Amino acid sequence: MGDWGSGWDVPWQQIWNQIIGFLGVAIDDVGAFFAAVHPFIPMAIAGTIVWSIWFARYVMSHTARPIVNGFRTTTSVVVPSFHEDPDILLDCLETWRAQNPDEIIIVLDVRDLEAYDRIVALGDSRIQPLLYEHVGKRSALGVGIRHARGEIVALVDSDTRWLPGLLDAVQMPFVDPRVGGVSTQQNVYQRESSVWRRIADWMVDLRYYDYVPAQGKAGAVACVSGRTAVYRRSAILPVLSQLENEFFLGKRCIAGDDGRLTWLVLASGYRTVHQSSAKAVSMFPSTFRAFVKQRVRWSRNSYRCYLTAVAKGWLFRQPIITQLTVLPILLTPLTMGMSLSYLIFSRLELTPIGIALALGWVLLGRGIRGISHLRRHPGDLVLLPVMAFTVILIALPIKVFAFVTMNKQGWLTRHANQIGGDGQDAATLSPAAVTEAVPA
């Protein structure tokens, strides 16, 4: 028996040694693998979170559908106009009145006499031009809203054109009495007339194809853009004084009316939704300087608006998808700064291949995020490096500057001594049809 047992000891010992050897090599390989990837783990975790949020919003947005029904009611259009180029204002006016609202109230500055005379000369009893000493857009909105008599009030920028069917489409969500505000689908007018208008249109597309519909599906669009923002009159009249008389850190707020009104409506218990079938196009700056000034103003407005919503607890009573949209906006400089610092100081190899890989990674990520726009405008792929640069520019220097100066009030791109906004007068446009088509 001893010889029989000892005959098996050698093969089993060899097999056991081979197993132990294999496990040892495997453990060494796993250890080497984790040693190699360990520096990337923080970035991988952060990237997984960021991309998961983006993917969730993308899927929700692309599965949202416009509301379709036969609901119609009385409508008022309210337009605050401060030294707008009269040619632009009158062109836009034609697109509003072509959709037969019950009334159009245009609140002009007392010095905008040319625009006033040209509007009066139209002889349309539905149009009420009001001369008013402008002390900010909010005050002009207050004047117009108090004059309005329609159940639904459309607040429209003086350089925004409506595409056919907007007014009918934007009334449909109000069949639900819980809806207090409706966001519209927006794009840049004559986007091909400037590189910076094409970049702005790209950014607008990301907002209205990938982000806003998700919030609207949940009933809480965080900012109903003032270029064309539509409200139930009974929802905004009670909070109008809070729009006109908002103070932030002791200073009266002048800009940021759309975000403020959105949150006042949400805080009142109403829903804000998005209607993708209601389409408008707006003037955007044609120059880099004006583009940057506009982004500084918008970033300041966002900080004041969203920090107020956080401080008052309004944000945390909204659906999670809205919270996951607002909080990253507030933290953009921090997250972008950490990502770039990690890439540059920890992972970037200062070799041609290393630099090419880093730039390729940045462009690939921006290209994926821009897929909704690039499907509509594939030719804009050549602008991908410009878009990536612009996103970084906005996320870091512009937003940091806006944060530390958030309580500086002002319009920045409109001034009392000029007609039209910076880079936004009629001279920056090419001859084109007023109702420039926007692909679905």
Short mmCIF file of C-alpha atoms in Angstrom, two decimals:
data_model
loop_
_atom_site.label_atom_id
_atom_site.label_comp_id
_atom_site.label_asym_id
_atom_site.label_seq_id
_atom_site.Cartn_x
_atom_site.Cartn_y
_atom_site.Cartn_z
CA MET A 1 0.00 0.00 0.00
CA GLY A 2 2.87 2.36 0.80
CA ASP A 3 4.38 1.90 -2.67
CA TRP A 4 0.99 2.43 -4.33
CA GLY A 5 0.38 5.71 -2.40
CA SER A 6 3.89 7.02 -2.97
CA GLY A 7 3.45 6.46 -6.69
CA TRP A 8 0.80 9.15 -6.78
CA ASP A 9 2.68 11.66 -4.59
CA VAL A 10 5.00 12.86 -7.35
CA PRO A 11 2.35 13.63 -10.03
CA TRP A 12 0.07 15.34 -7.54
CA GLN A 13 2.95 17.37 -6.14
CA GLN A 14 3.88 18.45 -9.66
CA ILE A 15 0.31 19.44 -10.44
CA TRP A 16 0.05 21.32 -7.17
CA ASN A 17 3.29 23.16 -7.84
CA GLN A 18 2.06 24.11 -11.31
CA ILE A 19 -1.22 25.46 -9.86
CA ILE A 20 0.65 27.46 -7.24
CA GLY A 21 3.03 28.76 -9.88
CA PHE A 22 0.17 29.73 -12.16
CA LEU A 23 -1.62 31.53 -9.33
CA GLY A 24 1.56 33.33 -8.40
CA VAL A 25 2.04 34.57 -11.95
CA ALA A 26 -1.64 35.56 -12.17
CA ILE A 27 -1.44 37.49 -8.91
CA ASP A 28 1.70 39.24 -10.11
CA ASP A 29 -0.06 40.13 -13.38
CA VAL A 30 -3.13 41.45 -11.57
CA GLY A 31 -0.91 43.46 -9.25
CA ALA A 32 0.99 44.90 -12.19
CA PHE A 33 -2.28 45.72 -13.92
CA PHE A 34 -3.67 47.57 -10.90
CA ALA A 35 -0.36 49.34 -10.42
CA ALA A 36 -0.61 50.54 -14.03
CA VAL A 37 -4.25 51.64 -13.87
CA HIS A 38 -4.22 52.95 -10.28
CA PRO A 39 -3.41 56.54 -11.32
CA PHE A 40 -6.40 56.49 -13.69
CA ILE A 41 -8.96 55.22 -11.15
CA PRO A 42 -10.01 58.69 -9.83
CA MET A 43 -10.53 59.93 -13.38
CA ALA A 44 -12.38 56.74 -14.32
CA ILE A 45 -14.78 57.12 -11.39
CA ALA A 46 -15.39 60.79 -12.11
CA GLY A 47 -15.77 60.09 -15.82
CA THR A 48 -18.25 57.30 -15.18
CA ILE A 49 -20.42 59.62 -13.08
CA VAL A 50 -20.28 62.49 -15.59
CA TRP A 51 -20.98 60.30 -18.61
CA SER A 52 -23.75 58.43 -16.80
CA ILE A 53 -25.53 61.72 -16.07
CA TRP A 54 -25.05 62.82 -19.67
CA PHE A 55 -26.36 59.50 -21.00
CA ALA A 56 -29.43 59.57 -18.73
CA ARG A 57 -30.32 63.10 -19.86
CA TYR A 58 -29.64 62.21 -23.48
CA VAL A 59 -31.94 59.17 -23.40
CA MET A 60 -34.70 61.04 -21.55
CA SER A 61 -34.46 63.97 -23.94
CA HIS A 62 -34.54 61.85 -27.09
CA THR A 63 -37.53 59.86 -25.88
CA ALA A 64 -39.53 62.99 -25.02
CA ARG A 65 -42.32 63.89 -27.45
CA PRO A 66 -44.15 67.18 -28.06
CA ILE A 67 -47.62 67.55 -26.58
CA VAL A 68 -50.33 67.48 -29.26
CA ASN A 69 -53.98 68.43 -28.68
CA GLY A 70 -56.54 71.01 -29.73
CA PHE A 71 -56.29 73.31 -26.71
CA ARG A 72 -56.47 77.02 -27.58
CA THR A 73 -57.12 80.10 -25.48
CA THR A 74 -56.49 83.86 -25.48
CA THR A 75 -52.88 84.92 -26.02
CA SER A 76 -50.84 88.04 -25.36
CA VAL A 77 -47.33 88.67 -26.68
CA VAL A 78 -45.15 90.92 -24.48
CA VAL A 79 -41.93 92.31 -25.96
CA PRO A 80 -39.46 94.46 -23.97
CA SER A 81 -37.44 96.45 -26.51
CA PHE A 82 -34.48 98.60 -25.52
CA HIS A 83 -32.89 100.44 -28.46
CA GLU A 84 -33.45 97.51 -30.78
CA ASP A 85 -32.55 98.02 -34.44
CA PRO A 86 -35.97 99.04 -35.89
CA ASP A 87 -35.42 96.91 -38.99
CA ILE A 88 -34.89 93.81 -36.87
CA LEU A 89 -37.79 94.61 -34.55
CA LEU A 90 -40.22 95.13 -37.44
CA ASP A 91 -39.07 91.93 -39.17
CA CYS A 92 -39.62 89.96 -35.97
CA LEU A 93 -42.99 91.65 -35.41
CA GLU A 94 -44.24 90.34 -38.74
CA THR A 95 -43.54 86.76 -37.62
CA TRP A 96 -45.48 87.28 -34.36
CA ARG A 97 -48.56 88.88 -35.79
CA ALA A 98 -48.69 86.37 -38.66
CA GLN A 99 -49.74 83.80 -36.03
CA ASN A 100 -52.72 85.88 -34.89
CA PRO A 101 -52.25 86.44 -31.17
CA ASP A 102 -55.02 88.44 -29.49
CA GLU A 103 -52.60 91.28 -28.71
CA ILE A 104 -48.95 92.26 -29.02
CA ILE A 105 -47.58 94.67 -26.41
CA ILE A 106 -44.20 96.18 -27.24
CA VAL A 107 -42.61 98.11 -24.37
CA LEU A 108 -40.22 100.58 -25.99
CA ASP A 109 -37.75 102.91 -24.36
CA VAL A 110 -38.92 106.55 -24.46
CA ARG A 111 -36.12 107.35 -26.93
CA ASP A 112 -37.10 104.62 -29.41
CA LEU A 113 -39.31 106.98 -31.38
CA GLU A 114 -38.48 105.63 -34.84
CA ALA A 115 -39.61 102.14 -33.85
CA TYR A 116 -42.73 103.59 -32.19
CA ASP A 117 -43.71 105.57 -35.29
CA ARG A 118 -43.15 102.63 -37.61
CA ILE A 119 -45.27 100.35 -35.43
CA VAL A 120 -48.10 102.89 -35.24
CA ALA A 121 -47.96 103.31 -39.02
CA LEU A 122 -48.86 99.62 -39.42
CA GLY A 123 -52.39 100.48 -38.29
CA ASP A 124 -52.90 97.11 -36.56
CA SER A 125 -55.19 97.50 -33.55
CA ARG A 126 -53.81 94.32 -32.00
CA ILE A 127 -50.38 95.94 -31.55
CA GLN A 128 -49.85 98.27 -28.58
CA PRO A 129 -46.51 100.11 -28.57
CA LEU A 130 -45.83 101.59 -25.12
CA LEU A 131 -43.16 104.22 -24.46
CA TYR A 132 -41.57 103.65 -21.07
CA GLU A 133 -38.46 104.92 -19.26
CA HIS A 134 -36.50 101.68 -19.19
CA VAL A 135 -34.74 100.91 -15.91
CA GLY A 136 -34.00 97.32 -16.85
CA LYS A 137 -35.64 94.48 -18.72
CA ARG A 138 -37.53 93.27 -15.65
CA SER A 139 -39.36 96.55 -15.20
CA ALA A 140 -40.32 96.59 -18.89
CA LEU A 141 -41.64 93.03 -18.59
CA GLY A 142 -43.69 94.10 -15.57
CA VAL A 143 -45.30 96.91 -17.54
CA GLY A 144 -46.14 94.61 -20.44
CA ILE A 145 -47.46 91.74 -18.32
CA ARG A 146 -49.77 94.06 -16.36
CA HIS A 147 -51.20 95.37 -19.64
CA ALA A 148 -51.71 91.85 -20.98
CA ARG A 149 -55.20 90.35 -20.95
CA GLY A 150 -54.63 86.92 -22.49
CA GLU A 151 -54.78 83.76 -20.41
CA ILE A 152 -51.42 82.80 -21.93
CA VAL A 153 -48.58 85.36 -22.05
CA ALA A 154 -45.63 84.89 -24.40
CA LEU A 155 -42.56 86.87 -23.35
CA VAL A 156 -40.44 87.45 -26.44
CA ASP A 157 -37.09 89.12 -27.05
CA SER A 158 -37.14 91.94 -29.57
CA ASP A 159 -34.72 90.11 -31.92
CA THR A 160 -36.52 86.74 -31.94
CA ARG A 161 -38.46 85.42 -34.91
CA TRP A 162 -41.15 82.77 -34.69
CA LEU A 163 -41.37 79.93 -37.15
CA PRO A 164 -44.84 79.00 -38.42
CA GLY A 165 -47.02 77.15 -35.93
CA LEU A 166 -45.24 78.26 -32.75
CA LEU A 167 -48.20 80.00 -31.13
CA ASP A 168 -50.56 77.08 -31.68
CA ALA A 169 -48.01 74.53 -30.48
CA VAL A 170 -47.02 76.44 -27.37
CA GLN A 171 -50.60 76.63 -26.10
CA MET A 172 -51.10 72.85 -26.11
CA PRO A 173 -49.26 72.01 -22.85
CA PHE A 174 -51.50 74.44 -20.94
CA VAL A 175 -54.38 71.98 -21.25
CA ASP A 176 -52.86 70.66 -18.00
CA PRO A 177 -53.75 73.18 -15.24
CA ARG A 178 -50.55 72.25 -13.40
CA VAL A 179 -48.41 73.70 -16.20
CA GLY A 180 -47.31 77.25 -15.46
CA GLY A 181 -44.57 77.74 -18.05
CA VAL A 182 -43.55 76.35 -21.44
CA SER A 183 -40.11 76.38 -23.02
CA THR A 184 -39.72 76.61 -26.81
CA GLN A 185 -37.24 75.02 -29.22
CA GLN A 186 -34.68 77.65 -30.20
CA ASN A 187 -31.90 78.17 -32.71
CA VAL A 188 -29.63 80.90 -34.03
CA TYR A 189 -30.88 83.14 -36.82
CA GLN A 190 -28.60 83.12 -39.89
CA ARG A 191 -26.14 80.77 -38.24
CA GLU A 192 -23.97 80.67 -41.35
CA SER A 193 -23.26 84.42 -41.21
CA SER A 194 -20.54 84.05 -38.53
CA VAL A 195 -18.30 81.38 -37.02
CA TRP A 196 -19.44 82.47 -33.56
CA ARG A 197 -23.07 82.14 -34.55
CA ARG A 198 -22.35 78.59 -35.70
CA ILE A 199 -20.68 77.84 -32.37
CA ALA A 200 -23.62 79.40 -30.51
CA ASP A 201 -26.05 77.32 -32.57
CA TRP A 202 -24.09 74.18 -31.67
CA MET A 203 -24.40 75.04 -27.97
CA VAL A 204 -28.09 75.87 -28.32
CA ASP A 205 -28.68 72.52 -30.03
CA LEU A 206 -27.05 70.65 -27.14
CA ARG A 207 -29.35 72.48 -24.74
CA TYR A 208 -32.58 71.92 -26.63
CA TYR A 209 -31.95 68.40 -27.91
CA ASP A 210 -30.02 66.78 -25.04
CA TYR A 211 -30.86 68.61 -21.79
CA VAL A 212 -34.06 70.66 -21.72
CA PRO A 213 -36.46 67.94 -23.01
CA ALA A 214 -35.37 65.66 -20.15
CA GLN A 215 -36.22 68.35 -17.61
CA GLY A 216 -39.47 69.10 -19.40
CA LYS A 217 -40.42 65.42 -19.38
CA ALA A 218 -40.04 65.52 -15.59
CA GLY A 219 -42.02 68.78 -15.40
CA ALA A 220 -39.20 71.05 -14.21
CA VAL A 221 -37.29 72.95 -16.90
CA ALA A 222 -34.72 74.86 -14.83
CA CYS A 223 -34.70 77.95 -17.05
CA VAL A 224 -37.43 78.78 -19.54
CA SER A 225 -35.35 80.89 -21.91
CA GLY A 226 -36.59 84.45 -22.28
CA ARG A 227 -36.04 84.50 -26.03
CA THR A 228 -39.55 83.04 -26.14
CA ALA A 229 -40.91 82.01 -22.75
CA VAL A 230 -44.63 81.30 -22.43
CA TYR A 231 -46.52 81.42 -19.13
CA ARG A 232 -49.98 81.08 -17.69
CA ARG A 233 -50.85 84.66 -16.74
CA SER A 234 -52.42 83.58 -13.45
CA ALA A 235 -49.12 81.89 -12.52
CA ILE A 236 -46.90 84.94 -13.01
CA LEU A 237 -49.07 87.83 -11.84
CA PRO A 238 -48.79 86.89 -8.13
CA VAL A 239 -44.97 86.75 -8.31
CA LEU A 240 -44.42 89.75 -10.58
CA SER A 241 -43.24 92.04 -7.80
CA GLN A 242 -40.65 89.41 -6.80
CA LEU A 243 -39.35 89.47 -10.38
CA GLU A 244 -39.12 93.25 -10.47
CA ASN A 245 -37.68 93.70 -6.98
CA GLU A 246 -35.16 90.91 -6.55
CA PHE A 247 -32.02 91.78 -4.59
CA PHE A 248 -28.90 89.62 -4.46
CA LEU A 249 -26.37 90.39 -1.73
CA GLY A 250 -27.92 93.82 -1.33
CA LYS A 251 -27.96 94.81 -5.02
CA ARG A 252 -31.02 95.04 -7.25
CA CYS A 253 -30.96 92.45 -10.03
CA ILE A 254 -31.34 93.79 -13.57
CA ALA A 255 -30.59 90.84 -15.87
CA GLY A 256 -31.49 87.17 -15.41
CA ASP A 257 -35.23 87.71 -15.64
CA ASP A 258 -35.95 84.37 -17.33
CA GLY A 259 -34.25 82.19 -14.72
CA ARG A 260 -35.78 84.17 -11.88
CA LEU A 261 -39.32 83.94 -13.29
CA THR A 262 -38.90 80.22 -13.97
CA TRP A 263 -37.99 79.50 -10.37
CA LEU A 264 -40.73 81.71 -8.98
CA VAL A 265 -43.22 79.67 -11.01
CA LEU A 266 -41.66 76.35 -9.93
CA ALA A 267 -41.61 77.47 -6.30
CA SER A 268 -45.32 78.25 -6.59
CA GLY A 269 -45.99 74.59 -7.33
CA TYR A 270 -46.43 74.78 -11.10
CA ARG A 271 -44.71 72.61 -13.69
CA THR A 272 -42.48 73.98 -16.45
CA VAL A 273 -42.35 71.85 -19.60
CA HIS A 274 -40.75 71.90 -23.04
CA GLN A 275 -42.57 71.99 -26.38
CA SER A 276 -40.12 70.98 -29.11
CA SER A 277 -42.66 71.66 -31.88
CA ALA A 278 -42.74 75.40 -30.99
CA LYS A 279 -39.70 76.79 -32.83
CA ALA A 280 -38.05 80.20 -32.78
CA VAL A 281 -34.79 81.68 -34.07
CA SER A 282 -32.93 84.53 -32.36
CA MET A 283 -30.10 86.92 -33.09
CA PHE A 284 -26.76 85.98 -31.55
CA PRO A 285 -23.48 87.94 -31.56
CA SER A 286 -21.41 87.76 -34.71
CA THR A 287 -18.07 88.61 -33.06
CA PHE A 288 -15.90 86.83 -30.51
CA ARG A 289 -15.85 89.84 -28.18
CA ALA A 290 -19.65 90.11 -28.08
CA PHE A 291 -19.95 86.32 -27.74
CA VAL A 292 -17.74 86.37 -24.64
CA LYS A 293 -19.62 89.31 -23.10
CA GLN A 294 -22.92 87.48 -23.61
CA ARG A 295 -21.55 84.35 -21.94
CA VAL A 296 -20.25 86.35 -18.98
CA ARG A 297 -23.71 87.85 -18.47
CA TRP A 298 -25.43 84.50 -18.79
CA SER A 299 -22.99 82.85 -16.35
CA ARG A 300 -23.52 85.59 -13.77
CA ASN A 301 -27.26 85.18 -14.14
CA SER A 302 -26.99 81.40 -13.71
CA TYR A 303 -24.95 81.68 -10.53
CA ARG A 304 -27.33 84.17 -8.92
CA CYS A 305 -30.41 82.24 -10.00
CA TYR A 306 -29.29 78.75 -9.08
CA LEU A 307 -27.54 79.71 -5.83
CA THR A 308 -30.79 81.39 -4.79
CA ALA A 309 -32.72 78.23 -5.72
CA VAL A 310 -30.31 76.18 -3.60
CA ALA A 311 -30.37 78.59 -0.66
CA LYS A 312 -34.17 78.69 -0.57
CA GLY A 313 -34.47 74.92 -0.96
CA TRP A 314 -36.40 75.26 -4.22
CA LEU A 315 -33.96 73.10 -6.17
CA PHE A 316 -34.27 70.11 -3.86
CA ARG A 317 -38.04 69.98 -4.30
CA GLN A 318 -37.60 69.39 -8.04
CA PRO A 319 -37.08 66.09 -9.90
CA ILE A 320 -33.63 64.54 -9.67
CA ILE A 321 -32.91 65.12 -13.37
CA THR A 322 -33.27 68.87 -12.85
CA GLN A 323 -31.02 68.75 -9.80
CA LEU A 324 -28.45 66.79 -11.81
CA THR A 325 -28.53 69.51 -14.46
CA VAL A 326 -28.27 72.53 -12.17
CA LEU A 327 -25.59 71.29 -9.76
CA PRO A 328 -23.02 70.50 -12.50
CA ILE A 329 -23.60 73.99 -13.94
CA LEU A 330 -22.66 75.49 -10.56
CA LEU A 331 -19.63 73.19 -10.27
CA THR A 332 -18.40 73.46 -13.87
CA PRO A 333 -15.18 75.42 -13.11
CA LEU A 334 -14.26 72.94 -10.38
CA THR A 335 -14.94 69.79 -12.41
CA MET A 336 -13.36 71.13 -15.60
CA GLY A 337 -10.36 72.47 -13.67
CA MET A 338 -9.78 69.13 -11.92
CA SER A 339 -10.10 67.19 -15.17
CA LEU A 340 -7.68 69.39 -17.09
CA SER A 341 -5.22 69.55 -14.19
CA TYR A 342 -5.23 65.78 -13.87
CA LEU A 343 -4.76 65.34 -17.62
CA ILE A 344 -2.00 67.93 -17.92
CA PHE A 345 0.01 67.37 -14.74
CA SER A 346 -0.50 63.65 -14.11
CA ARG A 347 -1.12 61.92 -17.41
CA LEU A 348 0.17 64.13 -20.22
CA GLU A 349 3.48 63.08 -21.72
CA LEU A 350 5.21 66.00 -23.41
CA THR A 351 5.90 64.10 -26.59
CA PRO A 352 4.21 64.51 -29.98
CA ILE A 353 2.33 61.24 -29.46
CA GLY A 354 1.37 62.11 -25.87
CA ILE A 355 0.06 65.54 -26.84
CA ALA A 356 -1.79 64.11 -29.86
CA LEU A 357 -3.44 61.47 -27.65
CA ALA A 358 -4.54 64.08 -25.10
CA LEU A 359 -5.99 66.37 -27.76
CA GLY A 360 -7.64 63.40 -29.47
CA TRP A 361 -9.26 62.38 -26.20
CA VAL A 362 -10.65 65.88 -25.63
CA LEU A 363 -11.97 66.12 -29.20
CA LEU A 364 -13.48 62.64 -29.11
CA GLY A 365 -15.43 63.44 -25.93
CA ARG A 366 -16.67 66.73 -27.34
CA GLY A 367 -17.61 65.06 -30.62
CA ILE A 368 -19.69 62.41 -28.84
CA ARG A 369 -21.48 65.07 -26.81
CA GLY A 370 -22.12 67.02 -29.99
CA ILE A 371 -23.72 64.15 -31.89
CA SER A 372 -27.22 65.72 -31.86
CA HIS A 373 -25.92 68.86 -33.54
CA LEU A 374 -23.55 67.09 -35.92
CA ARG A 375 -26.40 64.95 -37.23
CA ARG A 376 -28.16 68.15 -38.27
CA HIS A 377 -25.04 69.98 -39.44
CA PRO A 378 -22.31 67.41 -40.30
CA GLY A 379 -20.26 70.15 -41.94
CA ASP A 380 -19.65 71.65 -38.51
CA LEU A 381 -17.31 68.78 -37.71
CA VAL A 382 -14.51 71.04 -38.97
CA LEU A 383 -15.35 73.37 -36.08
CA LEU A 384 -14.86 70.65 -33.45
CA PRO A 385 -11.49 72.06 -32.24
CA VAL A 386 -13.05 75.55 -31.97
CA MET A 387 -16.00 74.09 -30.08
CA ALA A 388 -13.72 72.23 -27.66
CA PHE A 389 -11.70 75.40 -27.06
CA THR A 390 -14.89 77.40 -26.51
CA VAL A 391 -16.28 74.92 -23.97
CA ILE A 392 -13.05 75.10 -21.96
CA LEU A 393 -13.01 78.90 -22.27
CA ILE A 394 -16.55 79.14 -20.90
CA ALA A 395 -16.07 76.50 -18.21
CA LEU A 396 -12.91 77.99 -16.74
CA PRO A 397 -11.94 81.65 -17.28
CA ILE A 398 -15.41 82.92 -18.15
CA LYS A 399 -17.26 81.09 -15.38
CA VAL A 400 -14.58 81.80 -12.79
CA PHE A 401 -14.67 85.49 -13.69
CA ALA A 402 -18.48 85.42 -13.65
CA PHE A 403 -18.49 83.74 -10.23
CA VAL A 404 -16.24 86.31 -8.54
CA THR A 405 -18.17 89.17 -10.21
CA MET A 406 -21.63 87.61 -10.09
CA ASN A 407 -23.13 90.59 -8.30
CA LYS A 408 -22.04 93.04 -10.98
CA GLN A 409 -25.30 94.02 -12.66
CA GLY A 410 -25.61 95.08 -16.27
CA TRP A 411 -26.60 94.04 -19.76
CA LEU A 412 -23.04 94.18 -21.25
CA THR A 413 -24.16 93.83 -24.89
CA ARG A 414 -26.77 96.62 -25.03
CA HIS A 415 -26.07 100.27 -24.33
CA ALA A 416 -28.07 103.50 -24.17
CA ASN A 417 -25.87 105.15 -26.81
CA GLN A 418 -26.22 102.52 -29.55
CA ILE A 419 -28.88 100.81 -31.62
CA GLY A 420 -29.06 97.03 -31.36
CA GLY A 421 -26.86 94.72 -29.31
CA ASP A 422 -23.11 94.30 -29.82
CA GLY A 423 -22.61 92.33 -33.02
CA GLN A 424 -26.38 91.94 -33.37
CA ASP A 425 -27.64 94.76 -35.57
CA ALA A 426 -29.02 94.41 -39.09
CA ALA A 427 -25.61 95.18 -40.62
CA THR A 428 -24.29 91.82 -39.33
CA LEU A 429 -26.90 89.87 -41.29
CA SER A 430 -26.92 88.71 -44.88
CA PRO A 431 -30.06 89.09 -47.03
CA ALA A 432 -32.37 86.21 -46.12
CA ALA A 433 -35.98 85.29 -45.62
CA VAL A 434 -37.34 86.49 -42.31
CA THR A 435 -38.55 83.03 -41.30
CA GLU A 436 -35.36 81.12 -41.84
CA ALA A 437 -36.13 77.40 -41.78
CA VAL A 438 -34.79 75.22 -38.99
CA PRO A 439 -34.61 71.46 -39.67
CA ALA A 440 -36.66 69.26 -37.40
#
